[in-house]
Amino acid sequence: MAVIELEKNISYIEPTQNPLSANVVLIEGENNLWLYDVGNNPCVPQIISAFNTSNKKINVILSHFHADHIGNLDKINYSNVYQGRLTYKYTKTGEILENDLYFRDGNMNLHIFPLPSSHAKGSLALEINEKYCFLGDGVYAMQKGEKRLYNAGILKEEIEILKNIKAQHFMLSHRNPFDNSKDSVIRLLDGIYAKRKSGEPYISGIDGE
């Protein structure tokens, strides 16, 4: 596993398939190290510890409650955790976030916001310096048996929120490349929403995300 630098003070740990572990984002503020997700690979806590050479306080933002995103939480010496209400039911620690939250930490401007998502209720996204927007699995479908589905109403709300985000780099967990243009993600979601059928709450027949 490698730590990849997007630009100065913004990096991420690569995801893995075995065990399934999401991208872990590391934001170096003046006073804190901010993590967006903590992954599930047992190597991640050691990598974070080695990365945090200044021994800054660690604040964690969890995108949603799935184990590949939160599995390492109890192995990290964090100061605070920000998460949605449903994720809190799994972690039982930290703060529940239900509205937009803004932090300035040196040159890092963080915007944490709830993201309506078919994949997982109570998802959070993170926008940095109005340039990068980390979305976790928020734009992906839900899995019901063999079917991958989008809730049409939730998807419409999600698209409207994302269209208003200023960042032009949308970062999608597990995806290669991690960095996708805002326009390409919006086009993808608009195309999925266009497949909805009148009177049906879910959109099915999704070939890709």
mmCIF file of C-alpha atoms in Angstrom:
data_model
loop_
_atom_site.group_PDB
_atom_site.id
_atom_site.type_symbol
_atom_site.label_atom_id
_atom_site.label_comp_id
_atom_site.label_asym_id
_atom_site.label_seq_id
_atom_site.Cartn_x
_atom_site.Cartn_y
_atom_site.Cartn_z
ATOM 1 C CA MET A 1 0.000 0.000 0.000
ATOM 2 C CA ALA A 2 1.276 3.444 -0.897
ATOM 3 C CA VAL A 3 0.550 7.013 0.161
ATOM 4 C CA ILE A 4 -0.082 9.056 -2.984
ATOM 5 C CA GLU A 5 0.159 12.845 -2.936
ATOM 6 C CA LEU A 6 -2.500 14.762 -4.845
ATOM 7 C CA GLU A 7 -0.788 18.033 -4.010
ATOM 8 C CA LYS A 8 1.010 19.545 -1.027
ATOM 9 C CA ASN A 9 -0.770 18.516 2.203
ATOM 10 C CA ILE A 10 -3.427 16.409 0.437
ATOM 11 C CA SER A 11 -2.690 12.693 0.046
ATOM 12 C CA TYR A 12 -4.434 9.330 0.151
ATOM 13 C CA ILE A 13 -3.683 5.707 0.964
ATOM 14 C CA GLU A 14 -4.515 3.355 -1.877
ATOM 15 C CA PRO A 15 -7.535 1.052 -1.515
ATOM 16 C CA THR A 16 -7.197 -2.740 -1.444
ATOM 17 C CA GLN A 17 -9.406 -5.626 -2.531
ATOM 18 C CA ASN A 18 -8.272 -8.272 -0.045
ATOM 19 C CA PRO A 19 -9.283 -7.239 2.512
ATOM 20 C CA LEU A 20 -11.696 -4.758 0.976
ATOM 21 C CA SER A 21 -10.518 -1.343 2.151
ATOM 22 C CA ALA A 22 -11.497 2.098 0.856
ATOM 23 C CA ASN A 23 -9.272 5.035 -0.008
ATOM 24 C CA VAL A 24 -8.083 6.824 3.128
ATOM 25 C CA VAL A 25 -7.607 10.559 2.583
ATOM 26 C CA LEU A 26 -5.031 12.509 4.623
ATOM 27 C CA ILE A 27 -5.389 16.284 4.880
ATOM 28 C CA GLU A 28 -2.524 18.067 6.652
ATOM 29 C CA GLY A 29 -3.782 21.209 8.333
ATOM 30 C CA GLU A 30 -1.718 23.578 10.402
ATOM 31 C CA ASN A 31 -2.929 22.060 13.672
ATOM 32 C CA ASN A 32 -4.595 18.770 12.752
ATOM 33 C CA LEU A 33 -4.347 15.766 10.504
ATOM 34 C CA TRP A 34 -7.773 15.141 8.982
ATOM 35 C CA LEU A 35 -8.736 11.683 7.749
ATOM 36 C CA TYR A 36 -11.614 11.024 5.398
ATOM 37 C CA ASP A 37 -12.401 7.371 6.112
ATOM 38 C CA VAL A 38 -10.016 5.004 7.865
ATOM 39 C CA GLY A 39 -10.214 1.899 5.698
ATOM 40 C CA ASN A 40 -10.248 -1.729 6.791
ATOM 41 C CA ASN A 41 -6.781 -2.966 5.806
ATOM 42 C CA PRO A 42 -4.771 -3.691 9.005
ATOM 43 C CA CYS A 43 -1.748 -1.872 7.538
ATOM 44 C CA VAL A 44 -3.549 1.486 7.466
ATOM 45 C CA PRO A 45 -3.113 2.551 11.130
ATOM 46 C CA GLN A 46 0.649 2.013 10.943
ATOM 47 C CA ILE A 47 0.851 3.971 7.682
ATOM 48 C CA ILE A 48 -1.077 6.859 9.255
ATOM 49 C CA SER A 49 1.173 6.820 12.323
ATOM 50 C CA ALA A 50 4.310 6.928 10.149
ATOM 51 C CA PHE A 51 2.791 9.692 8.009
ATOM 52 C CA ASN A 52 1.930 11.873 11.010
ATOM 53 C CA THR A 53 5.532 12.851 11.755
ATOM 54 C CA SER A 54 4.483 16.075 13.507
ATOM 55 C CA ASN A 55 2.228 14.107 15.851
ATOM 56 C CA LYS A 56 -0.753 16.322 15.065
ATOM 57 C CA LYS A 57 -4.142 15.674 16.572
ATOM 58 C CA ILE A 58 -6.230 13.467 14.298
ATOM 59 C CA ASN A 59 -9.803 14.260 13.318
ATOM 60 C CA VAL A 60 -11.759 11.617 11.406
ATOM 61 C CA ILE A 61 -14.597 12.127 8.935
ATOM 62 C CA LEU A 62 -16.459 8.934 8.038
ATOM 63 C CA SER A 63 -18.232 8.799 4.693
ATOM 64 C CA HIS A 64 -20.642 6.056 5.786
ATOM 65 C CA PHE A 65 -20.942 2.987 7.984
ATOM 66 C CA HIS A 66 -19.638 0.162 5.762
ATOM 67 C CA ALA A 67 -16.733 -1.783 7.264
ATOM 68 C CA ASP A 68 -14.304 -1.068 4.419
ATOM 69 C CA HIS A 69 -14.552 2.613 5.376
ATOM 70 C CA ILE A 70 -14.702 2.484 9.199
ATOM 71 C CA GLY A 71 -13.066 -0.822 10.157
ATOM 72 C CA ASN A 72 -9.833 0.691 11.517
ATOM 73 C CA LEU A 73 -11.436 3.376 13.668
ATOM 74 C CA ASP A 74 -10.705 1.693 17.006
ATOM 75 C CA LYS A 75 -7.029 1.298 16.023
ATOM 76 C CA ILE A 76 -6.446 5.037 15.464
ATOM 77 C CA ASN A 77 -5.672 7.543 18.210
ATOM 78 C CA TYR A 78 -8.136 10.216 17.113
ATOM 79 C CA SER A 79 -9.380 13.378 18.835
ATOM 80 C CA ASN A 80 -12.805 13.532 17.206
ATOM 81 C CA VAL A 81 -15.023 11.765 14.698
ATOM 82 C CA TYR A 82 -17.628 13.354 12.421
ATOM 83 C CA GLN A 83 -20.267 11.091 10.903
ATOM 84 C CA GLY A 84 -23.880 10.688 9.955
ATOM 85 C CA ARG A 85 -26.459 9.448 12.456
ATOM 86 C CA LEU A 86 -26.569 5.894 11.093
ATOM 87 C CA THR A 87 -22.767 5.602 11.150
ATOM 88 C CA TYR A 88 -22.810 6.683 14.799
ATOM 89 C CA LYS A 89 -24.908 3.595 15.583
ATOM 90 C CA TYR A 90 -21.883 1.538 14.547
ATOM 91 C CA THR A 91 -19.104 3.657 16.066
ATOM 92 C CA LYS A 92 -20.876 4.929 19.202
ATOM 93 C CA THR A 93 -18.338 7.743 19.446
ATOM 94 C CA GLY A 94 -17.795 11.266 18.178
ATOM 95 C CA GLU A 95 -20.228 13.791 16.720
ATOM 96 C CA ILE A 96 -23.284 13.335 14.531
ATOM 97 C CA LEU A 97 -23.359 15.740 11.601
ATOM 98 C CA GLU A 98 -26.654 16.546 9.890
ATOM 99 C CA ASN A 99 -25.843 19.980 8.424
ATOM 100 C CA ASP A 100 -22.931 21.545 6.547
ATOM 101 C CA LEU A 101 -19.868 22.117 8.713
ATOM 102 C CA TYR A 102 -16.874 24.319 7.855
ATOM 103 C CA PHE A 103 -13.349 24.333 9.283
ATOM 104 C CA ARG A 104 -10.266 26.376 8.453
ATOM 105 C CA ASP A 105 -6.991 24.747 9.452
ATOM 106 C CA GLY A 106 -4.057 26.761 8.123
ATOM 107 C CA ASN A 107 -4.259 26.637 4.316
ATOM 108 C CA MET A 108 -6.914 23.927 4.373
ATOM 109 C CA ASN A 109 -10.572 24.929 4.095
ATOM 110 C CA LEU A 110 -12.785 21.947 4.865
ATOM 111 C CA HIS A 111 -16.464 21.714 3.993
ATOM 112 C CA ILE A 112 -18.164 18.603 5.376
ATOM 113 C CA PHE A 113 -21.710 18.040 4.191
ATOM 114 C CA PRO A 114 -24.458 15.396 4.196
ATOM 115 C CA LEU A 115 -24.827 13.645 0.851
ATOM 116 C CA PRO A 116 -28.083 11.894 -0.092
ATOM 117 C CA SER A 117 -27.013 8.476 -1.359
ATOM 118 C CA SER A 118 -28.694 5.318 -2.581
ATOM 119 C CA HIS A 119 -25.602 3.356 -1.523
ATOM 120 C CA ALA A 120 -25.730 4.198 2.182
ATOM 121 C CA LYS A 121 -28.069 6.360 4.216
ATOM 122 C CA GLY A 122 -26.393 9.141 6.163
ATOM 123 C CA SER A 123 -23.361 9.579 3.908
ATOM 124 C CA LEU A 124 -20.975 12.519 4.301
ATOM 125 C CA ALA A 125 -18.787 14.176 1.673
ATOM 126 C CA LEU A 126 -15.731 16.396 2.146
ATOM 127 C CA GLU A 127 -14.789 19.381 -0.022
ATOM 128 C CA ILE A 128 -11.258 20.789 0.303
ATOM 129 C CA ASN A 129 -10.338 24.327 -0.789
ATOM 130 C CA GLU A 130 -13.203 24.272 -3.302
ATOM 131 C CA LYS A 131 -10.960 22.086 -5.478
ATOM 132 C CA TYR A 132 -11.360 18.452 -4.407
ATOM 133 C CA CYS A 133 -14.589 16.798 -3.315
ATOM 134 C CA PHE A 134 -14.236 13.386 -1.662
ATOM 135 C CA LEU A 135 -17.449 11.395 -2.068
ATOM 136 C CA GLY A 136 -16.660 7.955 -0.632
ATOM 137 C CA ASP A 137 -19.167 5.529 -2.172
ATOM 138 C CA GLY A 138 -21.851 8.195 -2.179
ATOM 139 C CA VAL A 139 -22.586 8.171 -5.912
ATOM 140 C CA TYR A 140 -22.812 4.376 -6.172
ATOM 141 C CA ALA A 141 -25.939 2.209 -6.244
ATOM 142 C CA MET A 142 -27.397 0.086 -3.473
ATOM 143 C CA GLN A 143 -27.106 -3.684 -3.749
ATOM 144 C CA LYS A 144 -30.316 -5.692 -3.349
ATOM 145 C CA GLY A 145 -29.641 -9.350 -4.009
ATOM 146 C CA GLU A 146 -28.280 -9.517 -7.544
ATOM 147 C CA LYS A 147 -29.648 -6.091 -8.458
ATOM 148 C CA ARG A 148 -27.984 -2.703 -8.243
ATOM 149 C CA LEU A 149 -30.552 0.029 -7.751
ATOM 150 C CA TYR A 150 -30.818 3.767 -7.316
ATOM 151 C CA ASN A 151 -33.608 5.430 -5.402
ATOM 152 C CA ALA A 152 -34.894 7.951 -7.962
ATOM 153 C CA GLY A 153 -35.870 10.619 -5.434
ATOM 154 C CA ILE A 154 -32.595 10.389 -3.534
ATOM 155 C CA LEU A 155 -30.598 10.458 -6.766
ATOM 156 C CA LYS A 156 -32.361 13.617 -7.940
ATOM 157 C CA GLU A 157 -31.580 15.334 -4.627
ATOM 158 C CA GLU A 158 -27.971 14.155 -4.757
ATOM 159 C CA ILE A 159 -27.451 15.483 -8.286
ATOM 160 C CA GLU A 160 -28.754 18.924 -7.307
ATOM 161 C CA ILE A 161 -26.417 19.109 -4.313
ATOM 162 C CA LEU A 162 -23.386 18.015 -6.345
ATOM 163 C CA LYS A 163 -24.118 20.506 -9.113
ATOM 164 C CA ASN A 164 -23.766 23.288 -6.541
ATOM 165 C CA ILE A 165 -20.365 22.101 -5.296
ATOM 166 C CA LYS A 166 -17.565 24.372 -6.494
ATOM 167 C CA ALA A 167 -14.836 21.699 -6.572
ATOM 168 C CA GLN A 168 -14.108 20.351 -10.054
ATOM 169 C CA HIS A 169 -12.314 17.168 -8.909
ATOM 170 C CA PHE A 170 -14.706 14.479 -7.670
ATOM 171 C CA MET A 171 -12.904 11.673 -5.823
ATOM 172 C CA LEU A 172 -14.671 8.279 -5.863
ATOM 173 C CA SER A 173 -13.560 5.528 -3.487
ATOM 174 C CA HIS A 174 -12.369 2.226 -4.982
ATOM 175 C CA ARG A 175 -12.365 3.818 -8.445
ATOM 176 C CA ASN A 176 -9.307 3.878 -10.695
ATOM 177 C CA PRO A 177 -8.660 6.673 -11.369
ATOM 178 C CA PHE A 178 -9.600 8.092 -7.977
ATOM 179 C CA ASP A 179 -9.792 11.603 -9.455
ATOM 180 C CA ASN A 180 -12.760 12.172 -11.784
ATOM 181 C CA SER A 181 -14.004 15.437 -13.239
ATOM 182 C CA LYS A 182 -17.147 16.927 -11.756
ATOM 183 C CA ASP A 183 -18.682 17.092 -15.241
ATOM 184 C CA SER A 184 -18.112 13.387 -15.909
ATOM 185 C CA VAL A 185 -19.694 12.344 -12.599
ATOM 186 C CA ILE A 186 -22.704 14.619 -13.102
ATOM 187 C CA ARG A 187 -23.158 13.285 -16.653
ATOM 188 C CA LEU A 188 -23.050 9.731 -15.318
ATOM 189 C CA LEU A 189 -25.658 10.421 -12.639
ATOM 190 C CA ASP A 190 -27.867 12.410 -15.036
ATOM 191 C CA GLY A 191 -27.748 9.453 -17.437
ATOM 192 C CA ILE A 192 -28.802 7.052 -14.705
ATOM 193 C CA TYR A 193 -31.606 9.356 -13.573
ATOM 194 C CA ALA A 194 -32.854 9.557 -17.159
ATOM 195 C CA LYS A 195 -33.534 5.791 -17.019
ATOM 196 C CA ARG A 196 -36.219 6.172 -14.363
ATOM 197 C CA LYS A 197 -39.705 4.886 -15.161
ATOM 198 C CA SER A 198 -42.882 6.661 -14.180
ATOM 199 C CA GLY A 199 -44.386 5.344 -10.961
ATOM 200 C CA GLU A 200 -41.332 3.270 -10.015
ATOM 201 C CA PRO A 201 -39.301 4.480 -7.011
ATOM 202 C CA TYR A 202 -36.123 2.629 -8.046
ATOM 203 C CA ILE A 203 -33.959 2.779 -11.146
ATOM 204 C CA SER A 204 -32.588 -0.610 -12.206
ATOM 205 C CA GLY A 205 -30.702 -1.987 -15.175
ATOM 206 C CA ILE A 206 -27.528 -0.150 -14.209
ATOM 207 C CA ASP A 207 -24.569 -1.506 -16.164
ATOM 208 C CA GLY A 208 -21.866 0.653 -14.578
ATOM 209 C CA GLU A 209 -21.265 3.392 -12.083
#
